[in-house]
Every structure is written in structure tokens, then in C-alpha cells.
PDB file of C-alpha atoms in Angstrom:
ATOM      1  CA  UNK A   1      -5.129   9.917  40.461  1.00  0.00           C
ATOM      2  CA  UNK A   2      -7.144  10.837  37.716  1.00  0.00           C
ATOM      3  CA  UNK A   3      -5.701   9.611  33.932  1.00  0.00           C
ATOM      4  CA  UNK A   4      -6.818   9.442  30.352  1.00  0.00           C
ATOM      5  CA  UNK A   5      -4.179   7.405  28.654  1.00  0.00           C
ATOM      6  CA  UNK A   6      -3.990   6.938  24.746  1.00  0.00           C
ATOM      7  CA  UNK A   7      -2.756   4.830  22.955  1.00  0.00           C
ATOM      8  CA  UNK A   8      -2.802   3.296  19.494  1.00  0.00           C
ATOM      9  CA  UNK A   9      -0.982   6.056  17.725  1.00  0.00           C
ATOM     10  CA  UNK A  10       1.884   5.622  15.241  1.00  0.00           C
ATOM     11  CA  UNK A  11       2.527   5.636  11.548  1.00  0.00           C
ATOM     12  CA  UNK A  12      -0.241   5.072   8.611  1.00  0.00           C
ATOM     13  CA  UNK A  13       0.141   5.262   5.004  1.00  0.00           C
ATOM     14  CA  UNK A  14      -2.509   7.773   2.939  1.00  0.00           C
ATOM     15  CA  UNK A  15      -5.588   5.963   3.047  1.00  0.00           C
ATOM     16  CA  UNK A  16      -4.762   3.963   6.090  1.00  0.00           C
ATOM     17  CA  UNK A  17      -6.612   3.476   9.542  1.00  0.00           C
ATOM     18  CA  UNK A  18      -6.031   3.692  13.110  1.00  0.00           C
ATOM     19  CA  UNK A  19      -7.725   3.080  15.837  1.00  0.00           C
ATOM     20  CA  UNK A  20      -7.191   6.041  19.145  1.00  0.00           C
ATOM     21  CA  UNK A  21      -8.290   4.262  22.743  1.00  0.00           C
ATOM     22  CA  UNK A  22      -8.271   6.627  25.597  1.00  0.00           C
ATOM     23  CA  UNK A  23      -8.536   4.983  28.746  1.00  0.00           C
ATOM     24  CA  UNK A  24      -9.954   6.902  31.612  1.00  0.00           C
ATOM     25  CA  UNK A  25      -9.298   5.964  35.518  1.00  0.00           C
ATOM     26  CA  UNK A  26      -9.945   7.811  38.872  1.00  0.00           C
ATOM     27  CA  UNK A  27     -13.159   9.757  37.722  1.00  0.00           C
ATOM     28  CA  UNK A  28     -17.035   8.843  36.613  1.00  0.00           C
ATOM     29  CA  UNK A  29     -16.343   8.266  33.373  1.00  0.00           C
ATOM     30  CA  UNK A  30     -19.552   7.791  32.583  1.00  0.00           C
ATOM     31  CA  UNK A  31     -20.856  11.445  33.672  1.00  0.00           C
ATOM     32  CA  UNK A  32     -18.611  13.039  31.484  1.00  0.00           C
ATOM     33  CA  UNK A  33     -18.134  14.337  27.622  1.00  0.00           C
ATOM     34  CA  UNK A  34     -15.091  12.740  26.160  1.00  0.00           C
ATOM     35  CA  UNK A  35     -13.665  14.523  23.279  1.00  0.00           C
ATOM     36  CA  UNK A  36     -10.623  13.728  21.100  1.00  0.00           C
ATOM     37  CA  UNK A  37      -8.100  16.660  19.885  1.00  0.00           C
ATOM     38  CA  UNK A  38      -5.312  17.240  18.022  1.00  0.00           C
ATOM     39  CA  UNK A  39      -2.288  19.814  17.294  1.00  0.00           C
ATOM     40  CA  UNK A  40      -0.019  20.152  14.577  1.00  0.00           C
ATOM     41  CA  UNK A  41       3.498  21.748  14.694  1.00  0.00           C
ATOM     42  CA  UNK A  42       3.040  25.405  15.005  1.00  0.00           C
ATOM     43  CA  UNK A  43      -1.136  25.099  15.188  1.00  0.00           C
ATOM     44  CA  UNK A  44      -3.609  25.482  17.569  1.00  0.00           C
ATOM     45  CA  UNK A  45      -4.954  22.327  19.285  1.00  0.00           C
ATOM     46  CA  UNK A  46      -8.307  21.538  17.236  1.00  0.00           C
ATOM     47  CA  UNK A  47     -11.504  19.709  18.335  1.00  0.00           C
ATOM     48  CA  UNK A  48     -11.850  16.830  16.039  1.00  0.00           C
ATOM     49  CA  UNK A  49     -14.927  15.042  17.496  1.00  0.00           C
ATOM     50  CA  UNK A  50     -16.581  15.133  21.238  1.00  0.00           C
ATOM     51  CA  UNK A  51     -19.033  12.175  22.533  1.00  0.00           C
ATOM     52  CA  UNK A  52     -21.993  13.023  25.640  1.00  0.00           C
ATOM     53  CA  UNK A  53     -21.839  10.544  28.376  1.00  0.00           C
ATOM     54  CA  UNK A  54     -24.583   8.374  26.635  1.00  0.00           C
ATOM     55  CA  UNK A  55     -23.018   8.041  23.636  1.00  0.00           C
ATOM     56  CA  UNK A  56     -24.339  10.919  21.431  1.00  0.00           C
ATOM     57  CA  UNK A  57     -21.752  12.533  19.179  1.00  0.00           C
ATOM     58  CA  UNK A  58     -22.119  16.131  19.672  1.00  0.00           C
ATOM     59  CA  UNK A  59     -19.990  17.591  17.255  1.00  0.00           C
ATOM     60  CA  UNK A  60     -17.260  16.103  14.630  1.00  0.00           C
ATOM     61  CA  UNK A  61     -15.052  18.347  12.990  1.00  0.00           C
ATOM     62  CA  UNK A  62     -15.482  19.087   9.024  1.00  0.00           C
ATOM     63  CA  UNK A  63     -12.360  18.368   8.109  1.00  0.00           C
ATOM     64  CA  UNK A  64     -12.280  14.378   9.869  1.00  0.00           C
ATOM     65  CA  UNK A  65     -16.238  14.096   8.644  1.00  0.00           C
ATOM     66  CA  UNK A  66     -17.127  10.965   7.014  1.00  0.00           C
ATOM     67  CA  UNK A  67     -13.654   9.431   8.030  1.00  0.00           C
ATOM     68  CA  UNK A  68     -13.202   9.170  11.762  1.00  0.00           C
ATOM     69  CA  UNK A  69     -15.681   7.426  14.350  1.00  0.00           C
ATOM     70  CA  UNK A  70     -15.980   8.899  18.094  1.00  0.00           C
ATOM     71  CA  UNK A  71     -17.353   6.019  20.368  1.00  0.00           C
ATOM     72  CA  UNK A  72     -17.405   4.989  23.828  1.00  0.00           C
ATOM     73  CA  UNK A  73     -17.361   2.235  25.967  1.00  0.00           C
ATOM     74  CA  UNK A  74     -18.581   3.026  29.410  1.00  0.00           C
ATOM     75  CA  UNK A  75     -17.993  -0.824  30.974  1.00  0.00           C
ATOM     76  CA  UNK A  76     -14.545  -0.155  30.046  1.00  0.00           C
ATOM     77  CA  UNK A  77     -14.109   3.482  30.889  1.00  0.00           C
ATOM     78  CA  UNK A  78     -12.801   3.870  26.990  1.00  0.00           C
ATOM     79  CA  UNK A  79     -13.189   6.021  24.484  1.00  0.00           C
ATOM     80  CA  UNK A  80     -11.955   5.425  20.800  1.00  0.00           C
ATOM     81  CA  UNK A  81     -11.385   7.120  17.643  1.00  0.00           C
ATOM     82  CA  UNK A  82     -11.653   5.259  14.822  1.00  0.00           C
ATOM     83  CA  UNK A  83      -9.515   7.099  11.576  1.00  0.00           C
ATOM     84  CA  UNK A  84      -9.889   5.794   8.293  1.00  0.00           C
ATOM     85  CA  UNK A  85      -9.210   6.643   4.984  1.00  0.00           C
ATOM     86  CA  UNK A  86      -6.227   8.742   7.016  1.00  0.00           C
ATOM     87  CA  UNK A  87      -4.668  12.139   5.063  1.00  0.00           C
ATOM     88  CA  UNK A  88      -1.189  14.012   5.554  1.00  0.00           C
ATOM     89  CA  UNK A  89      -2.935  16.491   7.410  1.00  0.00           C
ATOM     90  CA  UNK A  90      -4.232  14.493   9.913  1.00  0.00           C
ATOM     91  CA  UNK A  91      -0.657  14.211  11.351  1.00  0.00           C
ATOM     92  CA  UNK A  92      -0.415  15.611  14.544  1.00  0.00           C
ATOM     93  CA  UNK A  93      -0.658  14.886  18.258  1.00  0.00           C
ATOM     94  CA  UNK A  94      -3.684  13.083  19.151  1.00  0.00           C
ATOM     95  CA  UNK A  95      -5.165  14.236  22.920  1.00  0.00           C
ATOM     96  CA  UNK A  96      -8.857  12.792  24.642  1.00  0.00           C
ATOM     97  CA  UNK A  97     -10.135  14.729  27.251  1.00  0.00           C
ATOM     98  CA  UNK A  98     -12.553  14.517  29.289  1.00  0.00           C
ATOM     99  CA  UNK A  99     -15.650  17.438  30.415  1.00  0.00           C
ATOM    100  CA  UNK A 100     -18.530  17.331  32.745  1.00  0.00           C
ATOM    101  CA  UNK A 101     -19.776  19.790  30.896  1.00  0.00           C
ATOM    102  CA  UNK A 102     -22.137  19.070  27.745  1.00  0.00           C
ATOM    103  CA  UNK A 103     -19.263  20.619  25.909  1.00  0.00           C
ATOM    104  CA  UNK A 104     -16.966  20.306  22.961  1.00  0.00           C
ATOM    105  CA  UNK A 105     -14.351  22.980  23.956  1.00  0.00           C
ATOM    106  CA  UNK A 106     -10.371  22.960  25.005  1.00  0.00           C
ATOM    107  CA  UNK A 107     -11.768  23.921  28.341  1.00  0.00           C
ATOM    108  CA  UNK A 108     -12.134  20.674  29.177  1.00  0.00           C
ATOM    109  CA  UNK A 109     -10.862  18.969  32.495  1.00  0.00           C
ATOM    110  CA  UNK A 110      -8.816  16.661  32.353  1.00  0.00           C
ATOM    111  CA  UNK A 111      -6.760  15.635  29.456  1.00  0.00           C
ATOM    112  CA  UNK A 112      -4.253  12.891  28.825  1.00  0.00           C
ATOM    113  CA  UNK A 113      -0.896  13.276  27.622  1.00  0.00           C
ATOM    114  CA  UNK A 114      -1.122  12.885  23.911  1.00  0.00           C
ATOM    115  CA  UNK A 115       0.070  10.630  21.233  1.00  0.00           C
ATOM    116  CA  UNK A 116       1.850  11.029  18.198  1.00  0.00           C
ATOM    117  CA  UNK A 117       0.159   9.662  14.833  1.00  0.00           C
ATOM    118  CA  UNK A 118       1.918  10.328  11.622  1.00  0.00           C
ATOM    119  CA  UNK A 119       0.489   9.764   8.317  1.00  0.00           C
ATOM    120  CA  UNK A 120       3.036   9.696   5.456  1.00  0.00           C
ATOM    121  CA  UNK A 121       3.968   7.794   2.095  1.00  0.00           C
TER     122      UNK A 121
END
């Protein structure tokens, strides 16, 4: 019953945008942290950016600073991640979860299924 589905993935040239939605269903969204990760071939999954329930950013990663944009809409039970000014190595798969804990951690409880974005020239 519960689901965070993303979508909005796909390919970007360097220096392109996308925009990550994560749609949330069969939970109060609006008690939890949402937080978006990723994974690379062969990586670790890495916390790129986490959001509290109101809307406060708790942490974005160094390596997405200045470039990507964690919001939330609560009326809509959606989370996005705005990417901009996109790199190689932001290629990956792209996973929101979601933590009732005020947390930024891949201990998180639920988490959706992942989607693929692929930045290349």
C-alpha cells in the first residue's frame, strides 16, 4: 500500500536540467523527512539532499550544492528535485525515500523504486 514513485528521469546533456517528482501514497506524507538518493554502477547509494516535513532542507550533499533544489509539496504528497547545470557524474539511479525520523540516512523507511537519469554529450 505504501509507494513513492519517481519519475522524470532520463537523458540530459552537460549543463542540462531535470526535474525528479516523487510521489508518495498510503502514508502521512506530511510527518515525514523525504530525502532523494542516488547510486552509481559499482558505488554506494549516496544522500544527495533530505527535506523535514515542513519544508526545511536539512542537509544537501557537497558535490550537488548550488545545483540541485530539494522541495516539497505537501497538498500533493510530492517531493521534487530540481538538477541543473547537470555533470557526468551525476549519472546514476535516482531513489526518494521517505523517514519519520528527523534524518538524512539510508535507514530510511520506505523507498521507491528508482529511476535512471543519464547525463552524457
Amino acid at each position: 500500500q505504501v509507494r513513492l514513485v519517481e519519475s522524470g528521469g532520463g537523458f540530459a546533456q552537460p549543463g542540462g536540467s531535470l526535474r525528479l517528482s516523487c510521489e508518495a501514497s498510503g502514508f502521512s506524507f506530511n510527518n515525514y523527512t523525504i530525502g532523494w538518493f542516488r547510486q552509481a554502477p559499482g558505488k554506494e547509494r549516496q544522500g544527495v539532499s533530505c527535506i523535514g516535513p515542513t519544508g526545511k532542507v536539512i542537509i544537501t550533499h557537497n558535490s550537488v550544492k548550488g545545483r540541485f533544489t530539494l522541495s516539497r509539496d505537501n497538498a500533493k504528497n510530492t517531493a521534487y528535485l530540481q538538477m541543473n547545470s547537470l555533470k557526468t557524474e551525476d549519472t546514476g539511479v535516482y531513489y526518494c525515500s521517505a523517514d519519520f525520523r528527523p534524518i538524512c540516512t539510508s535507514g530510511a523507511d520506505y523507498w521507491g523504486q528508482g529511476i535512471q537519469v543519464t547525463v552524457s554529450s
